[in-house]
PDB file of C-alpha atoms in Angstrom:
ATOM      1  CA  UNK A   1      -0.796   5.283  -4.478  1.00 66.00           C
ATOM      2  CA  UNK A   2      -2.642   2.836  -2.058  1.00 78.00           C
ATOM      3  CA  UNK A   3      -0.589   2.239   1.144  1.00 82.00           C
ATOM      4  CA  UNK A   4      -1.375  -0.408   3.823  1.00 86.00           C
ATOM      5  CA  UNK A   5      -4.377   0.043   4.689  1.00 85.00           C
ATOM      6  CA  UNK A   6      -5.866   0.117   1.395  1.00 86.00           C
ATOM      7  CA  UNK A   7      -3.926  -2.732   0.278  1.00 90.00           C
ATOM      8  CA  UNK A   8      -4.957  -4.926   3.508  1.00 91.00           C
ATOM      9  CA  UNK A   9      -8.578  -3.623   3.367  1.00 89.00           C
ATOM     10  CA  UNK A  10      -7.914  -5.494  -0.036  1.00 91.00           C
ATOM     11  CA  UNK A  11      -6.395  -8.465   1.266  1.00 95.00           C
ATOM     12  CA  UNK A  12      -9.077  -8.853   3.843  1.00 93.00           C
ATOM     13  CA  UNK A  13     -12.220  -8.750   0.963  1.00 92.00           C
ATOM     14  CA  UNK A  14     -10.227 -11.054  -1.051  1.00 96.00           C
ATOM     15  CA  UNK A  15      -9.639 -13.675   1.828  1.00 96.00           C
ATOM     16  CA  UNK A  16     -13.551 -13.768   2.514  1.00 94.00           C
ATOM     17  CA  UNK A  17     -14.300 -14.064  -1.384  1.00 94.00           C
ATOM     18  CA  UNK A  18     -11.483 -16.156  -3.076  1.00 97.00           C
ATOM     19  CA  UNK A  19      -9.924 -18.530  -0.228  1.00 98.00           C
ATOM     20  CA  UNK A  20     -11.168 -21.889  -1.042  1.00 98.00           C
ATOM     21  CA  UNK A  21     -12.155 -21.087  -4.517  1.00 98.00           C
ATOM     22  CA  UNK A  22     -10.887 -23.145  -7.629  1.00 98.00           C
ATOM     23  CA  UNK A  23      -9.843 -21.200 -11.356  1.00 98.00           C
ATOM     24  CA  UNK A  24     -11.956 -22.348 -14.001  1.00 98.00           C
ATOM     25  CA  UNK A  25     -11.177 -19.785 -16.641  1.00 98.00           C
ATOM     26  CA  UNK A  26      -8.953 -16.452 -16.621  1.00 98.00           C
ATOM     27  CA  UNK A  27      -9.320 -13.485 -19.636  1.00 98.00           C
ATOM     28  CA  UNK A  28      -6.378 -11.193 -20.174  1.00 98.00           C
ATOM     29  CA  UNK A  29      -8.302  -8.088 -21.929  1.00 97.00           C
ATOM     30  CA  UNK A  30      -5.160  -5.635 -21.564  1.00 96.00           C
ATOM     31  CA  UNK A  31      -1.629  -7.009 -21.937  1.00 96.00           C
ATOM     32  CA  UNK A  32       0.272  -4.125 -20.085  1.00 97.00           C
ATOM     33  CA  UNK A  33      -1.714  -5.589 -17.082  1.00 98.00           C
ATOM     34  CA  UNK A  34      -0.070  -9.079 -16.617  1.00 98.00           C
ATOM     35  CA  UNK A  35       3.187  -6.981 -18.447  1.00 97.00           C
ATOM     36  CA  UNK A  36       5.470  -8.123 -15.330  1.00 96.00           C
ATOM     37  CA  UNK A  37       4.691 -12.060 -16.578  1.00 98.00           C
ATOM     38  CA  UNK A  38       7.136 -12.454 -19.168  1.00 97.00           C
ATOM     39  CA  UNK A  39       5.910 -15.468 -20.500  1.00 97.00           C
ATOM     40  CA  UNK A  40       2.431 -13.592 -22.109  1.00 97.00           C
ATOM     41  CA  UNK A  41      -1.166 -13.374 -21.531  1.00 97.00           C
ATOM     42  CA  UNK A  42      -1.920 -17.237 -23.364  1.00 98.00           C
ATOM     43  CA  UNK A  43       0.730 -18.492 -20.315  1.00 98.00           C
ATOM     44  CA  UNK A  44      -0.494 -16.501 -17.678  1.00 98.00           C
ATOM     45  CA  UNK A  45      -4.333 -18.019 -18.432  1.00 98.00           C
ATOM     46  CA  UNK A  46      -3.465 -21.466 -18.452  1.00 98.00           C
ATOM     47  CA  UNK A  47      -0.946 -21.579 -15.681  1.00 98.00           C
ATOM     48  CA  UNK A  48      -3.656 -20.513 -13.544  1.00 98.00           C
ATOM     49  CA  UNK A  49      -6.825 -22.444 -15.095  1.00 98.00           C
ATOM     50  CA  UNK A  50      -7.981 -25.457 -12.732  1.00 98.00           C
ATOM     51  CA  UNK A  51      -6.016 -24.481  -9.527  1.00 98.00           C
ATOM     52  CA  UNK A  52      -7.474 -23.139  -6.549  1.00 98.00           C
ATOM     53  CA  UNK A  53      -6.925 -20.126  -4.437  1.00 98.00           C
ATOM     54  CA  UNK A  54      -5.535 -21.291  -0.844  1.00 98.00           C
ATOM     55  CA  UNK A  55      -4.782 -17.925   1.379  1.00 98.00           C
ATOM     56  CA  UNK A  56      -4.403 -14.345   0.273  1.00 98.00           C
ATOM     57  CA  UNK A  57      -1.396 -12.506   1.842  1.00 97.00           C
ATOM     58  CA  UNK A  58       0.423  -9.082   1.931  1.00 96.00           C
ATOM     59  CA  UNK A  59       4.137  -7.985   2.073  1.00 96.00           C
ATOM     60  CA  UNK A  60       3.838  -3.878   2.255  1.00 92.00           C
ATOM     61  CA  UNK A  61       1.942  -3.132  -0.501  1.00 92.00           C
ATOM     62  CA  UNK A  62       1.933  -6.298  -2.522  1.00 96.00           C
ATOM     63  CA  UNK A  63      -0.773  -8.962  -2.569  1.00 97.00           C
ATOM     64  CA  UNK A  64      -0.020 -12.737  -3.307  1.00 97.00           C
ATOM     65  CA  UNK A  65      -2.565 -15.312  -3.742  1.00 98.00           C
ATOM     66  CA  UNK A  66      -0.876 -18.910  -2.656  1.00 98.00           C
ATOM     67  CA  UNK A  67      -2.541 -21.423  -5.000  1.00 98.00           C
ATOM     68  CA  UNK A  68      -2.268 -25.208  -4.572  1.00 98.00           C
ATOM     69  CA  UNK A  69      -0.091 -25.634  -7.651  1.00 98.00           C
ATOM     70  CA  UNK A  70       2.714 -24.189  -5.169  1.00 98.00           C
ATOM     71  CA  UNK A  71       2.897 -21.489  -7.417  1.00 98.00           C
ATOM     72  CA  UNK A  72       1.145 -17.661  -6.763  1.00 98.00           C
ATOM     73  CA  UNK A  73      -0.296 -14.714  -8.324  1.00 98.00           C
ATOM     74  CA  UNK A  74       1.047 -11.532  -7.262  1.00 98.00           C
ATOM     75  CA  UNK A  75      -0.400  -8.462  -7.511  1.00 97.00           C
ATOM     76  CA  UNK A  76       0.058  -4.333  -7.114  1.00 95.00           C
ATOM     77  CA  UNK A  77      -2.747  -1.952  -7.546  1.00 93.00           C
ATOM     78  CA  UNK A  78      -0.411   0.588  -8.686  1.00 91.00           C
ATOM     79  CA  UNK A  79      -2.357   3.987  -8.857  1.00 86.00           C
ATOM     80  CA  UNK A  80      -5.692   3.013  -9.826  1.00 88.00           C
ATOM     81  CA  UNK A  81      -5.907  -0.780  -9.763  1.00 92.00           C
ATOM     82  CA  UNK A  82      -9.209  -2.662  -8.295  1.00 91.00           C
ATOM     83  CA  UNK A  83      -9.963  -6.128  -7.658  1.00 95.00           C
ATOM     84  CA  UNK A  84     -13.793  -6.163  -7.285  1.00 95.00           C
ATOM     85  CA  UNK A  85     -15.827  -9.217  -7.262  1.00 95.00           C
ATOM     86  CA  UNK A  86     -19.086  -9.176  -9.436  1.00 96.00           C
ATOM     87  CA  UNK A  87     -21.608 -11.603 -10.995  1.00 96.00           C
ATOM     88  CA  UNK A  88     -21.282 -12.711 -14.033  1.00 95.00           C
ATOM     89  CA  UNK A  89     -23.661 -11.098 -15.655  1.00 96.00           C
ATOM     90  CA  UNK A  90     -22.628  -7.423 -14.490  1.00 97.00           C
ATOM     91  CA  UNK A  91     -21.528  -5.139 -17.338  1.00 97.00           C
ATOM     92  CA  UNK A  92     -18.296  -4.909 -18.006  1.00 97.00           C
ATOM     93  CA  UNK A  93     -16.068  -1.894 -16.830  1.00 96.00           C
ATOM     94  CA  UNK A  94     -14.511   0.774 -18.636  1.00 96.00           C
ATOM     95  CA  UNK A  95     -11.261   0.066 -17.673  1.00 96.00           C
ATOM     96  CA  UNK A  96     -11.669  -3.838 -17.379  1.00 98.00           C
ATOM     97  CA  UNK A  97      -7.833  -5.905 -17.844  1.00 98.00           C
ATOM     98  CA  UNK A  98      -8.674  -9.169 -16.447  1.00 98.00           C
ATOM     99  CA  UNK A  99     -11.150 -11.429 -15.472  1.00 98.00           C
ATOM    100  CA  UNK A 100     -10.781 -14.499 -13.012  1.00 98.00           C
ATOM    101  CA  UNK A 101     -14.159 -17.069 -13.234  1.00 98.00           C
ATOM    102  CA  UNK A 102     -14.544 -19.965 -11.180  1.00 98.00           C
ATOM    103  CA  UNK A 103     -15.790 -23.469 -11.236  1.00 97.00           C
ATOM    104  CA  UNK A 104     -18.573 -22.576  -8.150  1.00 97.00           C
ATOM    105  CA  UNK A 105     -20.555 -19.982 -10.713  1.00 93.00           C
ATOM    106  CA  UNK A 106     -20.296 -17.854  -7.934  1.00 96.00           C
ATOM    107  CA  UNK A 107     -19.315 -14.094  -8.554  1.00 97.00           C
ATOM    108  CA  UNK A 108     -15.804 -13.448 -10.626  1.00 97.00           C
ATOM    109  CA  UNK A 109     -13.187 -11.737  -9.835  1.00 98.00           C
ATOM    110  CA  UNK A 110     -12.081  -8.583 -11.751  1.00 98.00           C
ATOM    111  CA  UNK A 111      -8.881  -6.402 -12.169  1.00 97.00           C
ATOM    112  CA  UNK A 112     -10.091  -2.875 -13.422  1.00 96.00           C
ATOM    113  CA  UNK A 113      -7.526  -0.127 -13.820  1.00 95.00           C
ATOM    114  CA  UNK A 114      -8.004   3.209 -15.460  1.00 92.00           C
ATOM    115  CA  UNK A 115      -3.974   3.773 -15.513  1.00 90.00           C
ATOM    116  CA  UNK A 116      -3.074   0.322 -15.422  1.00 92.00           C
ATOM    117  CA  UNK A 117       0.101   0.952 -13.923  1.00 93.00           C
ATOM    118  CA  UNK A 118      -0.375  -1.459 -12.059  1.00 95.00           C
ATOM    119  CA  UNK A 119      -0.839  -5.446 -12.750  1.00 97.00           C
ATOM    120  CA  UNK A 120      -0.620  -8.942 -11.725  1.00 98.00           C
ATOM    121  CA  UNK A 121       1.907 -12.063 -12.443  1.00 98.00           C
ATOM    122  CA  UNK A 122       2.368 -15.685 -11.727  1.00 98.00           C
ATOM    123  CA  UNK A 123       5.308 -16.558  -9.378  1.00 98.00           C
ATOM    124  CA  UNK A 124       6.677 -19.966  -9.954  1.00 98.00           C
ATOM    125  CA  UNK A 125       6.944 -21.986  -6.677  1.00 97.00           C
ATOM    126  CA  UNK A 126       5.896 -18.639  -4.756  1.00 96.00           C
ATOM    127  CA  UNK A 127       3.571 -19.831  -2.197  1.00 97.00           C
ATOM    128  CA  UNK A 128       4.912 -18.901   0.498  1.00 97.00           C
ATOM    129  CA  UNK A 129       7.085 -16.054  -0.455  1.00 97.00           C
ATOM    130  CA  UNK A 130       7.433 -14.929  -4.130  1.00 98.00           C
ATOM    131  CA  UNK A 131      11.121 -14.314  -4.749  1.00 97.00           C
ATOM    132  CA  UNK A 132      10.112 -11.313  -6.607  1.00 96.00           C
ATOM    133  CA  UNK A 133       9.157  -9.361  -3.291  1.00 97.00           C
ATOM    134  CA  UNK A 134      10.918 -11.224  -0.847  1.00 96.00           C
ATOM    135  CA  UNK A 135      13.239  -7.909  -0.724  1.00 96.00           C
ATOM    136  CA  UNK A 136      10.675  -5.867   0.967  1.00 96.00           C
ATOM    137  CA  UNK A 137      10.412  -5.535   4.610  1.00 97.00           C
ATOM    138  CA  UNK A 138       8.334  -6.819   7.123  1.00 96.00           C
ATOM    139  CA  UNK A 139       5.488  -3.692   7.956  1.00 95.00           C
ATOM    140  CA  UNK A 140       4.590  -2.233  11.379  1.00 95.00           C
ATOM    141  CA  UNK A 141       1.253  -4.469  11.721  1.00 93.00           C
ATOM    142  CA  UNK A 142       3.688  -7.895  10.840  1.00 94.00           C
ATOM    143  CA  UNK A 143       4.103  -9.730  14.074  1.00 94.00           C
ATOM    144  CA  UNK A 144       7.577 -10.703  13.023  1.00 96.00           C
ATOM    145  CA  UNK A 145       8.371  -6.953  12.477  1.00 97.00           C
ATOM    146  CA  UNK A 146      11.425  -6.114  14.561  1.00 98.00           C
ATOM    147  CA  UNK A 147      10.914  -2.794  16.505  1.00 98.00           C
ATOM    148  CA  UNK A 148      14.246  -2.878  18.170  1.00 98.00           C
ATOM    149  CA  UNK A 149      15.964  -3.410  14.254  1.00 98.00           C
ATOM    150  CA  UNK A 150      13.595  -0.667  12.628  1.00 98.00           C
ATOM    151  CA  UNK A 151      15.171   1.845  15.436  1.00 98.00           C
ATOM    152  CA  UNK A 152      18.934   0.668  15.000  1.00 98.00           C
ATOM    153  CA  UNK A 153      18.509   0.235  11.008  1.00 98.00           C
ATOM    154  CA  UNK A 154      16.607   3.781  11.021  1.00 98.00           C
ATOM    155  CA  UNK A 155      19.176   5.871  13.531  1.00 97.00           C
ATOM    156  CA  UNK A 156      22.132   4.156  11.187  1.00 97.00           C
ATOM    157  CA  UNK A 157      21.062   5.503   8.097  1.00 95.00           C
ATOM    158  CA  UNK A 158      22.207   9.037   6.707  1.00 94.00           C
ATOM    159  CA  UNK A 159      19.148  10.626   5.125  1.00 96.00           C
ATOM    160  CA  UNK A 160      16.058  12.488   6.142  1.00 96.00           C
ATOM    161  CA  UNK A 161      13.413  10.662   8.267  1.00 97.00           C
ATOM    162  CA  UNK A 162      10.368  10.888   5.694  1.00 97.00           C
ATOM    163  CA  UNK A 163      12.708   9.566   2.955  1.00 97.00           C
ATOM    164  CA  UNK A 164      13.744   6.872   5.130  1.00 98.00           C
ATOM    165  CA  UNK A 165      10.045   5.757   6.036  1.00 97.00           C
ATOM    166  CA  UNK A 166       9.247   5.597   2.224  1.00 96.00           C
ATOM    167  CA  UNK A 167      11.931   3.316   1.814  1.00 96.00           C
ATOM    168  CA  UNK A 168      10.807  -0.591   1.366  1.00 94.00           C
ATOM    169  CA  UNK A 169      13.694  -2.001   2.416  1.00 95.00           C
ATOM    170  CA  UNK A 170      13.505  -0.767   5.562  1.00 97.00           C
ATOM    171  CA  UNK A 171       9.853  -0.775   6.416  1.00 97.00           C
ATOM    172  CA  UNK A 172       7.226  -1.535   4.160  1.00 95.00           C
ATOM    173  CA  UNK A 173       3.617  -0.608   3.175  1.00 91.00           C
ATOM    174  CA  UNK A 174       4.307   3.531   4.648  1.00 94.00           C
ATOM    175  CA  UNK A 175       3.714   6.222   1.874  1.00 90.00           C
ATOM    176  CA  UNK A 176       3.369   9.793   1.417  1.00 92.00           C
ATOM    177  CA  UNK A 177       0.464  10.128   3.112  1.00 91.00           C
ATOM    178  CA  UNK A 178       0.891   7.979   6.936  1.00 91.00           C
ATOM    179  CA  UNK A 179       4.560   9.135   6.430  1.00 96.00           C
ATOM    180  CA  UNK A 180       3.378  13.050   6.746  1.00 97.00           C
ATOM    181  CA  UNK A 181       0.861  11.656   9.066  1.00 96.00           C
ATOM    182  CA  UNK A 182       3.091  10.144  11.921  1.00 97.00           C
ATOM    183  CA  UNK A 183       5.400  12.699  11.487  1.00 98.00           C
ATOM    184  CA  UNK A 184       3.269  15.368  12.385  1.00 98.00           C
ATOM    185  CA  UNK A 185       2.039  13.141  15.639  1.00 97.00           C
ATOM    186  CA  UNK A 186       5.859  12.726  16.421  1.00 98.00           C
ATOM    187  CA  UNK A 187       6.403  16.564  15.858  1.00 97.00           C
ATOM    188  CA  UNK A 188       9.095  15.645  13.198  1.00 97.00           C
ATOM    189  CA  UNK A 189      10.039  17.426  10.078  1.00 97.00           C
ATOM    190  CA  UNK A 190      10.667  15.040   7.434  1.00 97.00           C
ATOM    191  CA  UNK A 191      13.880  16.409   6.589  1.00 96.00           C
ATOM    192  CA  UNK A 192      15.145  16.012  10.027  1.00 96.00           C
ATOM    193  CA  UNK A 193      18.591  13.430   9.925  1.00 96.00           C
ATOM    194  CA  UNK A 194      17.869  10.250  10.837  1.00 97.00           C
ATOM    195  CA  UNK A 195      21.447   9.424  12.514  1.00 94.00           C
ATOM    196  CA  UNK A 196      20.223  12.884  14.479  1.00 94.00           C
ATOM    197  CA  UNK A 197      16.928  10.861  16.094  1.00 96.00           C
ATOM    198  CA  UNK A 198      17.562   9.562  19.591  1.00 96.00           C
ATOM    199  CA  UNK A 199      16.240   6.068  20.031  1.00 97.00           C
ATOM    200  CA  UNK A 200      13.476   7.175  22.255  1.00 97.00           C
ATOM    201  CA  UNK A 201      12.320   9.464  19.856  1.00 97.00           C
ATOM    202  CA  UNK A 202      12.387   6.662  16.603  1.00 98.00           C
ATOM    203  CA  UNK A 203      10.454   4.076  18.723  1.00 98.00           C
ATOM    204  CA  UNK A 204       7.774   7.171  19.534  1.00 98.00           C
ATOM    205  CA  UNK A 205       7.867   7.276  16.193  1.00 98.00           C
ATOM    206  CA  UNK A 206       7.266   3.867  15.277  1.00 98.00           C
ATOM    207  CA  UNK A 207       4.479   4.028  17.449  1.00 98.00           C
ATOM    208  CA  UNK A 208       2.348   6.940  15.967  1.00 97.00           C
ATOM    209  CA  UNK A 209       3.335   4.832  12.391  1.00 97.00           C
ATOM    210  CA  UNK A 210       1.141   2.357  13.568  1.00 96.00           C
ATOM    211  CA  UNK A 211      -1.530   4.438  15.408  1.00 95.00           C
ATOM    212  CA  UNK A 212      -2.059   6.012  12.130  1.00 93.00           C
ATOM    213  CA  UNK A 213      -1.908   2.751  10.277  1.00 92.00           C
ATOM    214  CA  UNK A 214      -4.272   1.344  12.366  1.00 91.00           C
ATOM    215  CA  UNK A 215      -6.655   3.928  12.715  1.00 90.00           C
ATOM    216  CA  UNK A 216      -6.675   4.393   8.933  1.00 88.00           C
ATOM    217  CA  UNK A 217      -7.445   0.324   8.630  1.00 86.00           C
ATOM    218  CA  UNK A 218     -10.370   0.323  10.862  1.00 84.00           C
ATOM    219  CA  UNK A 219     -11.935   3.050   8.550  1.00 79.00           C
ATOM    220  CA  UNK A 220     -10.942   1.294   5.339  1.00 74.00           C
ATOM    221  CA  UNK A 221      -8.575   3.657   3.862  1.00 73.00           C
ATOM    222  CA  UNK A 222      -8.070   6.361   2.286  1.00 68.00           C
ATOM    223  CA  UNK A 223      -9.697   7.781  -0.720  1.00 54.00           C
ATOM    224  CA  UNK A 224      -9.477  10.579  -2.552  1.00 48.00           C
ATOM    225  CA  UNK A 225     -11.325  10.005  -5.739  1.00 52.00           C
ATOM    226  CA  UNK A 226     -13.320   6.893  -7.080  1.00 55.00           C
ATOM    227  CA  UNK A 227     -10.325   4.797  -8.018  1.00 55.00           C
ATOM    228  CA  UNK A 228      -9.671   3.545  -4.736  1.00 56.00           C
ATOM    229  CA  UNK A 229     -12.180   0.771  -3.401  1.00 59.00           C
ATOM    230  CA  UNK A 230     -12.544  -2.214  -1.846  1.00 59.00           C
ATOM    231  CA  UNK A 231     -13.592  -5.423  -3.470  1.00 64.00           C
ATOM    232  CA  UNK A 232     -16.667  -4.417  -2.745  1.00 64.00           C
ATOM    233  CA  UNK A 233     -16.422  -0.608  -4.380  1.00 63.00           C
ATOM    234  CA  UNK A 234     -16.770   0.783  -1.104  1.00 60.00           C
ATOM    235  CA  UNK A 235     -14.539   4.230  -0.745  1.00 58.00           C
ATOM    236  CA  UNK A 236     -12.225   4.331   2.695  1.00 58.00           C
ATOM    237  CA  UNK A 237     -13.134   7.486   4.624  1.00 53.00           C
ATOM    238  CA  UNK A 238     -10.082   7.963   7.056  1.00 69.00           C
ATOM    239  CA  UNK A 239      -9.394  11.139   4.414  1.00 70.00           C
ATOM    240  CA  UNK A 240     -11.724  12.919   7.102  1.00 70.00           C
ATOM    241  CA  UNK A 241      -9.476  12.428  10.130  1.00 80.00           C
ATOM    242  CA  UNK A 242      -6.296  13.487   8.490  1.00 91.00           C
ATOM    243  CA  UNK A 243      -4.848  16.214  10.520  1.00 95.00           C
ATOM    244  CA  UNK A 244      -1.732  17.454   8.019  1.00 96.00           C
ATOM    245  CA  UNK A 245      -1.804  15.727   4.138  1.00 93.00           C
ATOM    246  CA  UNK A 246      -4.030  17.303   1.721  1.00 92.00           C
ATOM    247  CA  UNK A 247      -4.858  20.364   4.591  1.00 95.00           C
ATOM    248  CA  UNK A 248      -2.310  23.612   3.315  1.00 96.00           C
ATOM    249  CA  UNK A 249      -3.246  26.270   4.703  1.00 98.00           C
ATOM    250  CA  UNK A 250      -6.043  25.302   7.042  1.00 97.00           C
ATOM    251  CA  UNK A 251      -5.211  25.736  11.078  1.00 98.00           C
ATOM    252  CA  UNK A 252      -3.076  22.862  12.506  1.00 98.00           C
ATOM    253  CA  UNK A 253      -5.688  20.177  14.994  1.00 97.00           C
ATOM    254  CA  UNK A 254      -3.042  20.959  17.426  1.00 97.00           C
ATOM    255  CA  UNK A 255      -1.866  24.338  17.301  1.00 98.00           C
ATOM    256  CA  UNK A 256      -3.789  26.843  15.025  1.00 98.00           C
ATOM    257  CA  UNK A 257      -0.702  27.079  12.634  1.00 98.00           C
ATOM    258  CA  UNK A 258      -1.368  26.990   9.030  1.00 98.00           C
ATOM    259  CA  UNK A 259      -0.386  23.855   7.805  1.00 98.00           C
ATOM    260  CA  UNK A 260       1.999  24.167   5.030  1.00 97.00           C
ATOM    261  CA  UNK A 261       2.989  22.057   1.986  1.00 97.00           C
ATOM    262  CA  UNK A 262       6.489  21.530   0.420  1.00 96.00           C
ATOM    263  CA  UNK A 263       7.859  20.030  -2.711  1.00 93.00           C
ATOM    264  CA  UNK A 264       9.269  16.668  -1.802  1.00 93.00           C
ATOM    265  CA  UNK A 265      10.292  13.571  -4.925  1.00 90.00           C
ATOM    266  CA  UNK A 266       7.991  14.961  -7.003  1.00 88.00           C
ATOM    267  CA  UNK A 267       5.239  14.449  -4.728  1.00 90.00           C
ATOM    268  CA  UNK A 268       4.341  17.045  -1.573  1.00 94.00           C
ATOM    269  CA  UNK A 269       5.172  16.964   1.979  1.00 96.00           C
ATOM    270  CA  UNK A 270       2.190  18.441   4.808  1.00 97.00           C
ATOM    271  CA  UNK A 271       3.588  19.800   7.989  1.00 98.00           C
ATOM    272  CA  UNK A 272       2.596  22.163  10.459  1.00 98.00           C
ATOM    273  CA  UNK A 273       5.686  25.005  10.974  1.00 97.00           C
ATOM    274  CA  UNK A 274       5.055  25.809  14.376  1.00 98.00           C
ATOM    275  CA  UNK A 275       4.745  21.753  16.087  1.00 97.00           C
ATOM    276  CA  UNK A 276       7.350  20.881  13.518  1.00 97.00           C
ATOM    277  CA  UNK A 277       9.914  23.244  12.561  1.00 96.00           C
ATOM    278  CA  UNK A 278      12.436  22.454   9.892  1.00 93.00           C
ATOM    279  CA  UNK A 279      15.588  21.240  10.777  1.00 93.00           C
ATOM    280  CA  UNK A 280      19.002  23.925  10.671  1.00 85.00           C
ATOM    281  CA  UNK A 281      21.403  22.027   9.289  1.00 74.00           C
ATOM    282  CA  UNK A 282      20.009  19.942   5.785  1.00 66.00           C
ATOM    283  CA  UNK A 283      21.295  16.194   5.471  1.00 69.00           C
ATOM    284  CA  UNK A 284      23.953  16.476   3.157  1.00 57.00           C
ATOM    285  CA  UNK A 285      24.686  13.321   1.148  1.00 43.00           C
ATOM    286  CA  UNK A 286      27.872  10.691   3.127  1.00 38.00           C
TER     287      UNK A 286
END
């Protein structure tokens, strides 16, 4: 699943592309991609048709294009989603679900996704915030992000650190993969209790979160396969500088340890045993 700095590497290619840019006609080729706009696939094309495209912004890992209607498209790449930009006259994709042309003739905009769980929607009046993410919290790289609320709201909650840094609500656009990530540079075990961190150690932290964020920005992401890219269809590369995720059994950057991997939500947790040892006493449930 792309996490923030795929979606922002994103975000960025679409500002330089789309900002400024005015709908002339939209094609809906896969209905379970525009799924989350009730209305249909007719509505969602002519809605759109004739406005333009004034900013392109991020909440975690949501995108929403502002358009001068007052209204916005919002989108989520889900597992394999891309928005790529191509001329006109490129052959279609595979796994092509929509198609965005404008009235410049200048390349189109396309939403390919070989899963296509994930999808895009119009958000009436959603300009500046769509209600339908408005829940989500602020990420590390916001400048309106509250540090001194993301200790206090972290150290009050009873639950194990990694689940807590997955959860949206409480910081946004952190997955599975920066989670194991900062952990490891904190020399936390994701199952250690969150009302168990000391505030010293949750701003530390908070500061390797966005060390890792940032570092994995400036090399565009992280990709595993060809289904993530940038508008472009450029793979990120920060895959080569991760020191725990994806590693079992190779020696810890730090220590020599084998890093080891865990069952964790159906997904898996990296850690090294020796710089972070589990915790003795599991969270048990309040």
């Amino acid at each position: 699943m792309p996490e923030l700095p795929e979606v922002e590497t994103v975000r960025q290619g679409l500002a330089k592309w789309v900002t400024g840019r005015r709908i002339a006609a939209v094609e809906v080729r896969h209905p379970r991609a525009i799924r989350r706009h009730l209305p249909g696939a007719d509505h969602f094309a002519a809605v759109l048709a004739g406005h333009r495209v004034v900013d392109v912004c991020r909440r975690g890992k949501y995108l929403w294009l502002p358009l001068d209607s007052g209204d916005a498209i919002i989108g989520h790449l889900g597992m394999s989603g891309q928005l790529l930009f191509q001329p006109g006259d490129a052959p279609d994709e595979v796994h092509l679900r929509i198609r965005f042309r404008f009235d410049d003739d200048g390349p189109e905009l396309r939403f390919v996704d070989q899963r296509t769980f994930g999808g895009l929607s119009v958000s009436p009046g959603g300009a500046e915030l769509p209600a339908e993410i408005a829940h989500i919290a602020r990420d590390p790289m916001d400048p309106l992000f509250s540090d001194v609320d993301f200790v206090t709201n972290l150290r009050r909650k009873h639950t194990e650190v990694k689940r807590a840094l997955l959860d949206q609500t409480l910081i946004s656009g952190v997955g599975n993969i920066y989670a194991d990530e900062a952990l490891w540079r904190s020399k936390l075990h994701g199952a250690r209790a969150t009302d168990a961190i000391t505030k010293p150690a949750a701003a530390r932290l908070l500061g390797h979160i966005r060390e890792v964020l940032s570092e994995a920005l400036v090399a565009g992401g992280t990709s595993f396969d060809a289904l993530y890219v940038n508008v472009n269809g450029e793979s990120g590369y920060f895959d080569r500088s991760l020191n725990v995720y994806g590693r079992e059994g190779e020696p810890c950057n730090r220590c020599g340890a084998p890093i080891r991997r865990e069952a964790f939500m159906n997904r898996s947790s990296y850690s090294c045993p020796k710089c972070q040892p589990r915790p003795r006493s599991p969270v048990r449930a309040s």
